[in-house]
PDB file of C-alpha atoms in Angstrom:
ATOM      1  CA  UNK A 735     -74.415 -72.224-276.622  1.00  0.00           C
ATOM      2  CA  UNK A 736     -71.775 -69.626-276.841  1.00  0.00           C
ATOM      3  CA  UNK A 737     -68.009 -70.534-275.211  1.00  0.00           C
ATOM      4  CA  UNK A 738     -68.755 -67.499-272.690  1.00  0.00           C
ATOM      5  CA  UNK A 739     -70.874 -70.297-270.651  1.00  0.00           C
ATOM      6  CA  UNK A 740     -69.682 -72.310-267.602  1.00  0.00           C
ATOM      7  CA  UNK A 741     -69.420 -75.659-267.256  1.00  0.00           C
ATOM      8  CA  UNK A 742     -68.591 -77.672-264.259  1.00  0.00           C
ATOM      9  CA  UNK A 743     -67.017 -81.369-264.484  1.00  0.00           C
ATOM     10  CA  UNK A 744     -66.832 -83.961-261.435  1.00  0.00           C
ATOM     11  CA  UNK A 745     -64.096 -85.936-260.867  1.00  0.00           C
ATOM     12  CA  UNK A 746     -61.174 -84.351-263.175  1.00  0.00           C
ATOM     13  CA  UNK A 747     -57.912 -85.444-261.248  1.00  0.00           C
ATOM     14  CA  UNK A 748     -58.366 -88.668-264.048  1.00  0.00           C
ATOM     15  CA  UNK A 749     -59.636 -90.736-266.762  1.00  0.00           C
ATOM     16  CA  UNK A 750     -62.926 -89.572-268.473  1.00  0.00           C
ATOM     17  CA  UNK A 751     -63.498 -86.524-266.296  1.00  0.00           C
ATOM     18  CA  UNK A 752     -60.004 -85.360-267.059  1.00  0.00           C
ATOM     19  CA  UNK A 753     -59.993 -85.887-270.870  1.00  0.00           C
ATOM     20  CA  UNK A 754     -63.792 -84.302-270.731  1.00  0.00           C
ATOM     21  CA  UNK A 755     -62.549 -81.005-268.720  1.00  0.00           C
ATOM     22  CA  UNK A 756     -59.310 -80.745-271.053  1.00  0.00           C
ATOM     23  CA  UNK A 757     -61.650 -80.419-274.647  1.00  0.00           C
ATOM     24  CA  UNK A 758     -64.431 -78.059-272.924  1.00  0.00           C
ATOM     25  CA  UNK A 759     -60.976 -75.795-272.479  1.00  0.00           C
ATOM     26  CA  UNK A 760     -59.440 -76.396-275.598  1.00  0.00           C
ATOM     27  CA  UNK A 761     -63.086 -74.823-277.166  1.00  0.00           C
ATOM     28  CA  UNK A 762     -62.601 -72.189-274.911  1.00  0.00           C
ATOM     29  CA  UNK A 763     -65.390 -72.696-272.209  1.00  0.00           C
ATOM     30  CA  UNK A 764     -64.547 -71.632-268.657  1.00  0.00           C
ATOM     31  CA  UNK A 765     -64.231 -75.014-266.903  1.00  0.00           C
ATOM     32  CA  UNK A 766     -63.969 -75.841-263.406  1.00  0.00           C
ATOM     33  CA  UNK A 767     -63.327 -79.382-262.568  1.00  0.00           C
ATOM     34  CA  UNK A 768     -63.729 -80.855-259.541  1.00  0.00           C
ATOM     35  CA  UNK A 769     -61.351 -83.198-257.468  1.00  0.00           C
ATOM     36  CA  UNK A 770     -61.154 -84.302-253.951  1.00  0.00           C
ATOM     37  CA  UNK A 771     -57.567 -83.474-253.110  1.00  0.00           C
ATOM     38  CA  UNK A 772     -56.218 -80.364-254.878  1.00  0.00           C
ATOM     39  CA  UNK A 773     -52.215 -81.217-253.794  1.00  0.00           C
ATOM     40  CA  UNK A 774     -52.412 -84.493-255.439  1.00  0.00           C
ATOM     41  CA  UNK A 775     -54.260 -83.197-258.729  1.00  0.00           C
ATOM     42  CA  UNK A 776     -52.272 -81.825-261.724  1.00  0.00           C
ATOM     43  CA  UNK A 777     -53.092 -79.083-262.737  1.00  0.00           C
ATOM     44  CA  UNK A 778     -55.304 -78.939-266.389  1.00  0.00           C
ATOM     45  CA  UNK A 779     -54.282 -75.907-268.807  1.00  0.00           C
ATOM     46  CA  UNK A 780     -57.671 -73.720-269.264  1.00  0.00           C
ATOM     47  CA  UNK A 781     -59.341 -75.227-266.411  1.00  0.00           C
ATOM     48  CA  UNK A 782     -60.030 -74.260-262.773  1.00  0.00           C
ATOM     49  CA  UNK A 783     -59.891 -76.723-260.124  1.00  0.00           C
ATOM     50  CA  UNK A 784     -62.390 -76.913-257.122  1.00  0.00           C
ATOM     51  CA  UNK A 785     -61.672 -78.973-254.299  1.00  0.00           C
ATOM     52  CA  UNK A 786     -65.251 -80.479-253.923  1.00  0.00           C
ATOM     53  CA  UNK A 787     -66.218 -84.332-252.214  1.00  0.00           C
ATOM     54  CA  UNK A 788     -69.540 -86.013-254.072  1.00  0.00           C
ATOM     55  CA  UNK A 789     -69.650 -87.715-251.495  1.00  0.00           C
ATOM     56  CA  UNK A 790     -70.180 -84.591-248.735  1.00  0.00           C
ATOM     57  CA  UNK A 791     -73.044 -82.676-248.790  1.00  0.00           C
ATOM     58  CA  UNK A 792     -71.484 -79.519-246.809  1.00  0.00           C
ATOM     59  CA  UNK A 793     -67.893 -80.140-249.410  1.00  0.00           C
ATOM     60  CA  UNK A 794     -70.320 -80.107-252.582  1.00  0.00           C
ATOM     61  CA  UNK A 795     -72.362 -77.241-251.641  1.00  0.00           C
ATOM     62  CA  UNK A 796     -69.422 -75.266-250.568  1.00  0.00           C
ATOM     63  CA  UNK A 797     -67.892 -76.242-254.000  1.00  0.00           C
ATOM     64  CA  UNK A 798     -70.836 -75.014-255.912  1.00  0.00           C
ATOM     65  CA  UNK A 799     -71.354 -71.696-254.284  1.00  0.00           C
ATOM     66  CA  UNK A 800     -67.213 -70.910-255.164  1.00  0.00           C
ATOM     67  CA  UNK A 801     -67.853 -71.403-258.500  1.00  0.00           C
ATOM     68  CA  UNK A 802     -71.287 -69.287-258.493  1.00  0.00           C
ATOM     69  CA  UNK A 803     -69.172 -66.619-256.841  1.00  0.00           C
ATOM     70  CA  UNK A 804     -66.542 -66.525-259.263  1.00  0.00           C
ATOM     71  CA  UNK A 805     -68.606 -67.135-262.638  1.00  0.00           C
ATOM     72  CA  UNK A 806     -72.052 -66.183-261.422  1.00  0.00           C
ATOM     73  CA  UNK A 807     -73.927 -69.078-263.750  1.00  0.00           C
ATOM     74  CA  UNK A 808     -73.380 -72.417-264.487  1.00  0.00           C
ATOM     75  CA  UNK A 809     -74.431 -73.701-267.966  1.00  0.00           C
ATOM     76  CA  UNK A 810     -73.382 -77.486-268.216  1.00  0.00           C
ATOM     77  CA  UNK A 811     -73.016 -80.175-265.025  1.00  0.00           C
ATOM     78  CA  UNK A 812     -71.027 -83.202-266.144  1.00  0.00           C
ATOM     79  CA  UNK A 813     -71.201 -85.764-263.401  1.00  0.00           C
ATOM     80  CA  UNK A 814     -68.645 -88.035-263.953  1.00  0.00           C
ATOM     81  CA  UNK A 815     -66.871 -88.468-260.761  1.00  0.00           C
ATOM     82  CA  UNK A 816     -67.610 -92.655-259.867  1.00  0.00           C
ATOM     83  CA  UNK A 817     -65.836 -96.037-258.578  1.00  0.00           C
ATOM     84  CA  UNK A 818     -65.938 -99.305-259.300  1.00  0.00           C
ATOM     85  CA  UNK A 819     -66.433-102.569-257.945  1.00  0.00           C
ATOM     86  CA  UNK A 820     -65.471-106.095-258.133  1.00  0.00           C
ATOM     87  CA  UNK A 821     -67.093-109.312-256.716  1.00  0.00           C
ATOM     88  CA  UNK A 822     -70.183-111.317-256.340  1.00  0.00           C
ATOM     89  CA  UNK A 823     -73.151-109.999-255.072  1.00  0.00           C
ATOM     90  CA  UNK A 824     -73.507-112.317-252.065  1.00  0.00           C
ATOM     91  CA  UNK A 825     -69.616-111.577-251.214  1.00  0.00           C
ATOM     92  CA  UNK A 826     -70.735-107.767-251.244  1.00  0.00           C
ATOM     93  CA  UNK A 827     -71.180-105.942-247.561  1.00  0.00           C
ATOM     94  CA  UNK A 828     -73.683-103.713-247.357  1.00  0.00           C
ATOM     95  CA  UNK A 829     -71.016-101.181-245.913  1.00  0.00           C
ATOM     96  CA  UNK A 830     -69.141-101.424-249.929  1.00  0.00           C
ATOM     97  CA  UNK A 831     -72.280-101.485-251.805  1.00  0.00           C
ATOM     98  CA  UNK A 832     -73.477 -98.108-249.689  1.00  0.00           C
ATOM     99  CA  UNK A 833     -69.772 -96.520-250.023  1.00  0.00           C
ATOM    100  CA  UNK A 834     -70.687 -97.648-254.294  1.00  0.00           C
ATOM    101  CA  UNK A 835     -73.941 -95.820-254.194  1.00  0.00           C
ATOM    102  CA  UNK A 836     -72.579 -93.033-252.197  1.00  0.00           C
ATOM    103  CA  UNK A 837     -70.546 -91.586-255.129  1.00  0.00           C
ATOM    104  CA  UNK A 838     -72.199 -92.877-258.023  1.00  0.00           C
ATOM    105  CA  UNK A 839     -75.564 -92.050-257.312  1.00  0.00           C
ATOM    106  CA  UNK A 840     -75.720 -90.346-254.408  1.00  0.00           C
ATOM    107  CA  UNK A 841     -73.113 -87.956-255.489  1.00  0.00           C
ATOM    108  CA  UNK A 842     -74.891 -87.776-258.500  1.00  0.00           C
ATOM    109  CA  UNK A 843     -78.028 -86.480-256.951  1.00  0.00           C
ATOM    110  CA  UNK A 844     -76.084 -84.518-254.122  1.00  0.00           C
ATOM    111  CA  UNK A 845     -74.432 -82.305-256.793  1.00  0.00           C
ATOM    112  CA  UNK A 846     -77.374 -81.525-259.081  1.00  0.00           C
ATOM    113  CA  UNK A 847     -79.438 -80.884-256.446  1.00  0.00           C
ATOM    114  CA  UNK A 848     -76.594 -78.224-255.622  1.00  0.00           C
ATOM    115  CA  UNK A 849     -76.683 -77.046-259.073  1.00  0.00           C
ATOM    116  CA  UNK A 850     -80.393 -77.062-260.196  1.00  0.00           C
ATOM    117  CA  UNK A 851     -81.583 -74.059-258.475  1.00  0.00           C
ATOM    118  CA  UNK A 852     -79.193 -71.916-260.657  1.00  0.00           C
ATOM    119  CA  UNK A 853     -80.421 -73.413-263.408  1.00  0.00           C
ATOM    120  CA  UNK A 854     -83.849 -72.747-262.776  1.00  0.00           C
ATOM    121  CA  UNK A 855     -83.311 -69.350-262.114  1.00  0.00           C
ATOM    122  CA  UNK A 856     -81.767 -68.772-265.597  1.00  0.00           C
ATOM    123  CA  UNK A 857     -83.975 -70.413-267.470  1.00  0.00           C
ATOM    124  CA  UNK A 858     -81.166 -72.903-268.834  1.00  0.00           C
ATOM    125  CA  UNK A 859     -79.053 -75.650-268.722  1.00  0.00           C
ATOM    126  CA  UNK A 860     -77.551 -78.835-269.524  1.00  0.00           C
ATOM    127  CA  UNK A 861     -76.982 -82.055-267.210  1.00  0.00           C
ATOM    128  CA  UNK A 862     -74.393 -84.377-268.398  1.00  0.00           C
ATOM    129  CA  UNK A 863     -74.934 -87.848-266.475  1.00  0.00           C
ATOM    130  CA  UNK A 864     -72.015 -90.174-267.015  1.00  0.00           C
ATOM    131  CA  UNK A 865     -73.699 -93.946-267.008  1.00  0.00           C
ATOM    132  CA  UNK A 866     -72.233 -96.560-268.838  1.00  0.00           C
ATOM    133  CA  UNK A 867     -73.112 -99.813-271.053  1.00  0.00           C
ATOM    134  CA  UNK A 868     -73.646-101.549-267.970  1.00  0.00           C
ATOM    135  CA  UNK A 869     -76.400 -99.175-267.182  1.00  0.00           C
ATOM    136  CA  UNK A 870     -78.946-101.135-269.431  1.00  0.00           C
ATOM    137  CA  UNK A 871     -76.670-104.853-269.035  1.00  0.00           C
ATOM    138  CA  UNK A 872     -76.005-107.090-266.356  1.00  0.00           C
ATOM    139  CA  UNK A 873     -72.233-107.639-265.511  1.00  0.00           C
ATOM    140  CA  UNK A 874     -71.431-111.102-263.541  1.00  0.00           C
ATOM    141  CA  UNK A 875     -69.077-110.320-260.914  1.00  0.00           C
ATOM    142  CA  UNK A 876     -69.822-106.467-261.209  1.00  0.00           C
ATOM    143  CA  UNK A 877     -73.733-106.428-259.915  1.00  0.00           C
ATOM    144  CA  UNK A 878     -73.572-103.372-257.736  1.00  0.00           C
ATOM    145  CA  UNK A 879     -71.591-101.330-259.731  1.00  0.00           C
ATOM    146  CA  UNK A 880     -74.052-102.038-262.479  1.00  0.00           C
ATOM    147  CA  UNK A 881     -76.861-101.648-259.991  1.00  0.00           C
ATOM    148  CA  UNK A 882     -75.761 -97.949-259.350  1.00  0.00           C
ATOM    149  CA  UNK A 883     -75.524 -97.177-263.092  1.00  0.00           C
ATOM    150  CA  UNK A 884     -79.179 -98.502-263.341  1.00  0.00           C
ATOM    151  CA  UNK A 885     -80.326 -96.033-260.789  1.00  0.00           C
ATOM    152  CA  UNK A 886     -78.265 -93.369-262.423  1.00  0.00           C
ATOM    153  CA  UNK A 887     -80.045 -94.233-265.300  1.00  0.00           C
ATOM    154  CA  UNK A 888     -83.904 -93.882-264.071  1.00  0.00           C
ATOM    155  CA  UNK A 889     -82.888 -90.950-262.134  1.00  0.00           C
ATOM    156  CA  UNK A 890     -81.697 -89.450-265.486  1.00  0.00           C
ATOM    157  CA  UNK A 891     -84.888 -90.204-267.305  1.00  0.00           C
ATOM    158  CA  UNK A 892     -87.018 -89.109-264.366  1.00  0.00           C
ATOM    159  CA  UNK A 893     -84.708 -85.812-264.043  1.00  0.00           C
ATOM    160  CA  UNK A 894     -85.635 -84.708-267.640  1.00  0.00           C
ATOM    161  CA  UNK A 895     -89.797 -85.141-267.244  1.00  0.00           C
ATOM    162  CA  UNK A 896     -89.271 -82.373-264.467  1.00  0.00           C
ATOM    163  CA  UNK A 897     -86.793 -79.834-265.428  1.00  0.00           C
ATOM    164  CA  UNK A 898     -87.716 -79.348-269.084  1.00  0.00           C
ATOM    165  CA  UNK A 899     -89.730 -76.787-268.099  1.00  0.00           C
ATOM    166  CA  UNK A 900     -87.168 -74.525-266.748  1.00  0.00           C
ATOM    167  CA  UNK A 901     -84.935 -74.899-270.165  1.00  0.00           C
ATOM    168  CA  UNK A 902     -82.812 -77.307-268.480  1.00  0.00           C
ATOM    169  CA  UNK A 903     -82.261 -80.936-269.793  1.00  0.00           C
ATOM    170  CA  UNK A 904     -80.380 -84.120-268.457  1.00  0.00           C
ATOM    171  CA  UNK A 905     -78.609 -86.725-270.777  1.00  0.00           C
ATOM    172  CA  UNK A 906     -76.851 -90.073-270.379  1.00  0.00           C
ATOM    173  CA  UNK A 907     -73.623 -90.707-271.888  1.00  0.00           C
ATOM    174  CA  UNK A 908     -72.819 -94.969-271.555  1.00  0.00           C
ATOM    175  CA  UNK A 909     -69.080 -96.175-272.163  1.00  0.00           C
ATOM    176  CA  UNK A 910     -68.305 -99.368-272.447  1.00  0.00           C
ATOM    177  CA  UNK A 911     -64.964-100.378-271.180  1.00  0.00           C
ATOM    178  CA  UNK A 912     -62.168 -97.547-271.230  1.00  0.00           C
ATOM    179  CA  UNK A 913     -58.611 -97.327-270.887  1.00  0.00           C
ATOM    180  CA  UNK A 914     -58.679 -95.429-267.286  1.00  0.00           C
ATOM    181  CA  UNK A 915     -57.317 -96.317-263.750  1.00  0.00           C
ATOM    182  CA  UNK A 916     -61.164 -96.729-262.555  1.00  0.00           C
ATOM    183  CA  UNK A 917     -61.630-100.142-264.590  1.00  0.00           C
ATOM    184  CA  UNK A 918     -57.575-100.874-264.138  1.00  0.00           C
ATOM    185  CA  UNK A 919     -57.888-100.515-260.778  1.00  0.00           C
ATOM    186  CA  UNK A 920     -61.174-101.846-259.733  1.00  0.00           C
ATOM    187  CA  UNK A 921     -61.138-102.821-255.853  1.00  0.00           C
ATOM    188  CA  UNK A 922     -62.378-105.961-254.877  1.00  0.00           C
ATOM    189  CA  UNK A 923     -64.680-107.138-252.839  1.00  0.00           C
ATOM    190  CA  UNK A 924     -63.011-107.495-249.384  1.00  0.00           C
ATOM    191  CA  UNK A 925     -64.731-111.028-248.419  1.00  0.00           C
ATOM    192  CA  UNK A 926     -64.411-113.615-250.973  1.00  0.00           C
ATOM    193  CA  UNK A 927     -66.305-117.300-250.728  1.00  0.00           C
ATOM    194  CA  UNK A 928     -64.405-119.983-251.845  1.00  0.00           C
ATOM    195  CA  UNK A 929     -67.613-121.230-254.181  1.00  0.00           C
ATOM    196  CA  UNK A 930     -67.161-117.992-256.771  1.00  0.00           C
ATOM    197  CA  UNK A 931     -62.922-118.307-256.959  1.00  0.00           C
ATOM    198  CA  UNK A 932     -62.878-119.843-260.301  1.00  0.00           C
ATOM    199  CA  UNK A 933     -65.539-117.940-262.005  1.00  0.00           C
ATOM    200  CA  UNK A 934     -64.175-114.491-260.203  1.00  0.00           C
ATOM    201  CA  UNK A 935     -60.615-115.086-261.813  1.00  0.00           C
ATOM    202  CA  UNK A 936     -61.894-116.030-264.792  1.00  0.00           C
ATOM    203  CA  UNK A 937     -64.338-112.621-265.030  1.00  0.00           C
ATOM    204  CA  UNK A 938     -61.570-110.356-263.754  1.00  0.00           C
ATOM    205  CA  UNK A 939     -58.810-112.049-266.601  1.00  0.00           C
ATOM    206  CA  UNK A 940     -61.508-111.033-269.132  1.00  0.00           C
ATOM    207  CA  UNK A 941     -62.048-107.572-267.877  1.00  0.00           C
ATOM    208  CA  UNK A 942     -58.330-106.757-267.463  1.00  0.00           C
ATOM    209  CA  UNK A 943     -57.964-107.993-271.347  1.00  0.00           C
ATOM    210  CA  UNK A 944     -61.075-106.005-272.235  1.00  0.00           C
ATOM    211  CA  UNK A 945     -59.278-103.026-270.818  1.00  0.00           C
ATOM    212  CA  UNK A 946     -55.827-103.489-272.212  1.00  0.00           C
ATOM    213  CA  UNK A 947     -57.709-103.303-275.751  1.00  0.00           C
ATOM    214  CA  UNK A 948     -60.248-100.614-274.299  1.00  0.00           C
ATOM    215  CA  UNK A 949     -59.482 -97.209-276.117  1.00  0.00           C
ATOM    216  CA  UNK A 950     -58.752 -94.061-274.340  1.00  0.00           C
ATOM    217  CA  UNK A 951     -60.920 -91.466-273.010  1.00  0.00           C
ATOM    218  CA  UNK A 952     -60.492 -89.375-275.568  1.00  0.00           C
ATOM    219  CA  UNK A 953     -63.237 -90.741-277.286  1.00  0.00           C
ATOM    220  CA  UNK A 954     -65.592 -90.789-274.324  1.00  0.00           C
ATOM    221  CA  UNK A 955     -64.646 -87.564-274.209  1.00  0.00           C
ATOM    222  CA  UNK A 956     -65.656 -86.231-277.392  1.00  0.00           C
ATOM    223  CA  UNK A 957     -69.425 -87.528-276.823  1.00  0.00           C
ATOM    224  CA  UNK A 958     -69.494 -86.191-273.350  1.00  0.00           C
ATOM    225  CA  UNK A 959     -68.702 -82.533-275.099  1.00  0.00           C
ATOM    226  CA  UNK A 960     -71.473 -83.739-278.307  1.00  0.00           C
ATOM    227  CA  UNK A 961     -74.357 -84.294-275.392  1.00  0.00           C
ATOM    228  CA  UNK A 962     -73.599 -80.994-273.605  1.00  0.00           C
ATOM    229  CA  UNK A 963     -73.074 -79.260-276.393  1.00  0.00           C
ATOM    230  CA  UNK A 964     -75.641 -80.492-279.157  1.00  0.00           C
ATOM    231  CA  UNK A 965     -78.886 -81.001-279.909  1.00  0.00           C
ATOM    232  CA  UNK A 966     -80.493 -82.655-276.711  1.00  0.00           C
ATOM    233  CA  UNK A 967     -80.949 -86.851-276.800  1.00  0.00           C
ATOM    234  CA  UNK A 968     -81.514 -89.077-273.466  1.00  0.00           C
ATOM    235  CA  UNK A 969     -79.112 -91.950-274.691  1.00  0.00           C
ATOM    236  CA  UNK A 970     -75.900 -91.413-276.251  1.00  0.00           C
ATOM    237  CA  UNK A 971     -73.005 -94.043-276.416  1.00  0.00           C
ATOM    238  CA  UNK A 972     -69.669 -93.702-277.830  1.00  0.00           C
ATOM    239  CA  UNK A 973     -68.747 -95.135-281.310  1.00  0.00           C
ATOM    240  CA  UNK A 974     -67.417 -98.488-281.146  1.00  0.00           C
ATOM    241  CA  UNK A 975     -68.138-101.086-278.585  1.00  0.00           C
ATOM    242  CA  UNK A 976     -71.056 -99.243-276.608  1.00  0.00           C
ATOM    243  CA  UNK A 977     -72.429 -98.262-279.928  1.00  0.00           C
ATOM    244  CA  UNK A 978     -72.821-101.780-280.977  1.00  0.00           C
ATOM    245  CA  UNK A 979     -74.353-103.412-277.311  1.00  0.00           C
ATOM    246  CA  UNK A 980     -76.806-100.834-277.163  1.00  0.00           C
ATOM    247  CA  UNK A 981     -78.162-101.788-280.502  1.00  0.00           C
ATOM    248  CA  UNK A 982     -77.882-105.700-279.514  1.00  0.00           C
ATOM    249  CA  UNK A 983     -79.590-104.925-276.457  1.00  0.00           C
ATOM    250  CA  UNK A 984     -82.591-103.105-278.196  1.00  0.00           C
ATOM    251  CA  UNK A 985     -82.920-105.586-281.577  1.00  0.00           C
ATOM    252  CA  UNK A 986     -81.685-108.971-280.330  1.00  0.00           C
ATOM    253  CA  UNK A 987     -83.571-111.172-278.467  1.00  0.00           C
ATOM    254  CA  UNK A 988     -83.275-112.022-274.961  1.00  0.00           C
ATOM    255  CA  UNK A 989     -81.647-115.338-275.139  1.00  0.00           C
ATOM    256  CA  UNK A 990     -78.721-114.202-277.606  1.00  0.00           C
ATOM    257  CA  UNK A 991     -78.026-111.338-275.867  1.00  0.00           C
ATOM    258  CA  UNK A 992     -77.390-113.539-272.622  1.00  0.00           C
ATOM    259  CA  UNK A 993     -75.216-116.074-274.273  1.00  0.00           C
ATOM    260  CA  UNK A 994     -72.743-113.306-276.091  1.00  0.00           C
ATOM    261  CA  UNK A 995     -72.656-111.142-272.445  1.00  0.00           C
ATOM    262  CA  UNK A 996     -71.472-114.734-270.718  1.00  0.00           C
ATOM    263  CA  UNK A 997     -69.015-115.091-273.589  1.00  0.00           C
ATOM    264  CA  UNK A 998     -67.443-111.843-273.322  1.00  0.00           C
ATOM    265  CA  UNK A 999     -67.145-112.595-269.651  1.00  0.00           C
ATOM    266  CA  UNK A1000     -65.459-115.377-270.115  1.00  0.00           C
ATOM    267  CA  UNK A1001     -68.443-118.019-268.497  1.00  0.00           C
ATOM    268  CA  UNK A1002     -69.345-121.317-269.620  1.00  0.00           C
TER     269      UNK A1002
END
């Protein structure tokens, strides 16, 4: 893939989508990044910012056919644009858990669906899906947010059966924890029961710690860039943490695997 190609990044104004956009530049890619508020984004050197709403059919379209107009091909799609979530599943509204889905998989699907049809029609391309660790674990206290990842996940896998054909392939990059302002700043759910107080503390104490010791997107980053970039491969998880839970998931057994996730979490 020569650095004449055009790739397109959701969700740039922070965190992994920022640090992605930032080394497609610095190797000399034309980038456009996506945000959902231009005046409050700062500005990225070497990359061209679209003002573009996953969550909007008409905004992401509109978005998609600038950049076609300006660069006339689009090489690489890096969804990374997502929220998070925080709270038991039965203290989850439907109304959160659909706003959840609406960006992270929705949005998702809303923006390659966008994309796909120029990709088909040059024969090539690259879809960058931006999962995470909790896309093959549970997560107590964090069930919906994992429950999106999962469907990012099989939508991935699905994705690549049917667009091979056309030169195009989709991968999965899975973080674990990360130094952004998405895990920092988790929202809660907005109607707590008294029954999950202790056990909600506790989880979101052991997150917040996870995070302070998280390392920054750089790294992230850096395998976001590998999966677009490389040789193609469904799975790919950053060195470190993820590295080492997707292995425990695939060669532990089951009952292990339960006891160390309820550890890290901080439950009895």
């Amino acid at each position: 893939m020569s650095n004449s190609q055009v790739v397109v990044i959701t969700g740039v104004s922070s965190g992994i989508g920022r640090a992605t956009a930032a080394k497609f530049a610095l190797r000399g890619y034309r980038v456009f990044g996506t945000v959902r508020n231009l005046a409050r984004t700062q500005p990225i050197a070497g990359v061209e910012l679209v003002q573009m709403d996953v969550r909007d059919e008409a905004s992401v379209q509109q978005g998609i056919e600038a950049i076609i107009a300006q660069a006339q091909r689009i090489d690489v799609l890096v969804n990374s644009a997502g929220v998070s979530l925080l709270g038991a599943t039965e203290e989850t509204s439907i109304a959160e858990a659909q706003t959840l889905f609406d960006t992270n998989v929705f949005g998702v699907l809303r923006t390659t669906r966008a994309v796909l049809p120029h990709m088909r029609a040059q024969r090539s391309g690259r879809i960058v899906n931006i999962s995470s660790v909790l896309g093959f674990l549970p997560a107590p206290y964090m069930g919906l947010y994992s429950a999106s990842k999962h469907a990012v996940e099989g939508m991935s896998e699905t994705l690549d059966h049917e667009v091979r054909k056309f030169g195009i392939r989709v991968s999965l990059v899975e973080p674990s924890f990360t130094k952004t302002s998405l895990d920092a700043n988790a929202p809660h759910a907005a109607a707590t029961l008294s029954a999950y107080d202790a056990e909600r503390r506790v989880v979101s104490q052991s997150i917040q710690k996870s995070i302070q010791k998280a390392p920054d997107p750089d790294g992230v980053a850096s395998t976001i860039v590998d999966a677009a970039l490389g040789a193609w491969k469904m799975r790919r998880t950053p060195k470190g943490e993820a590295s080492l839970l997707r292995k425990l998931r695939r060669f532990m057994p089951a009952g292990p695997v339960d006891a160390n996730l309820r550890k890290a979490f901080g439950l009895a």
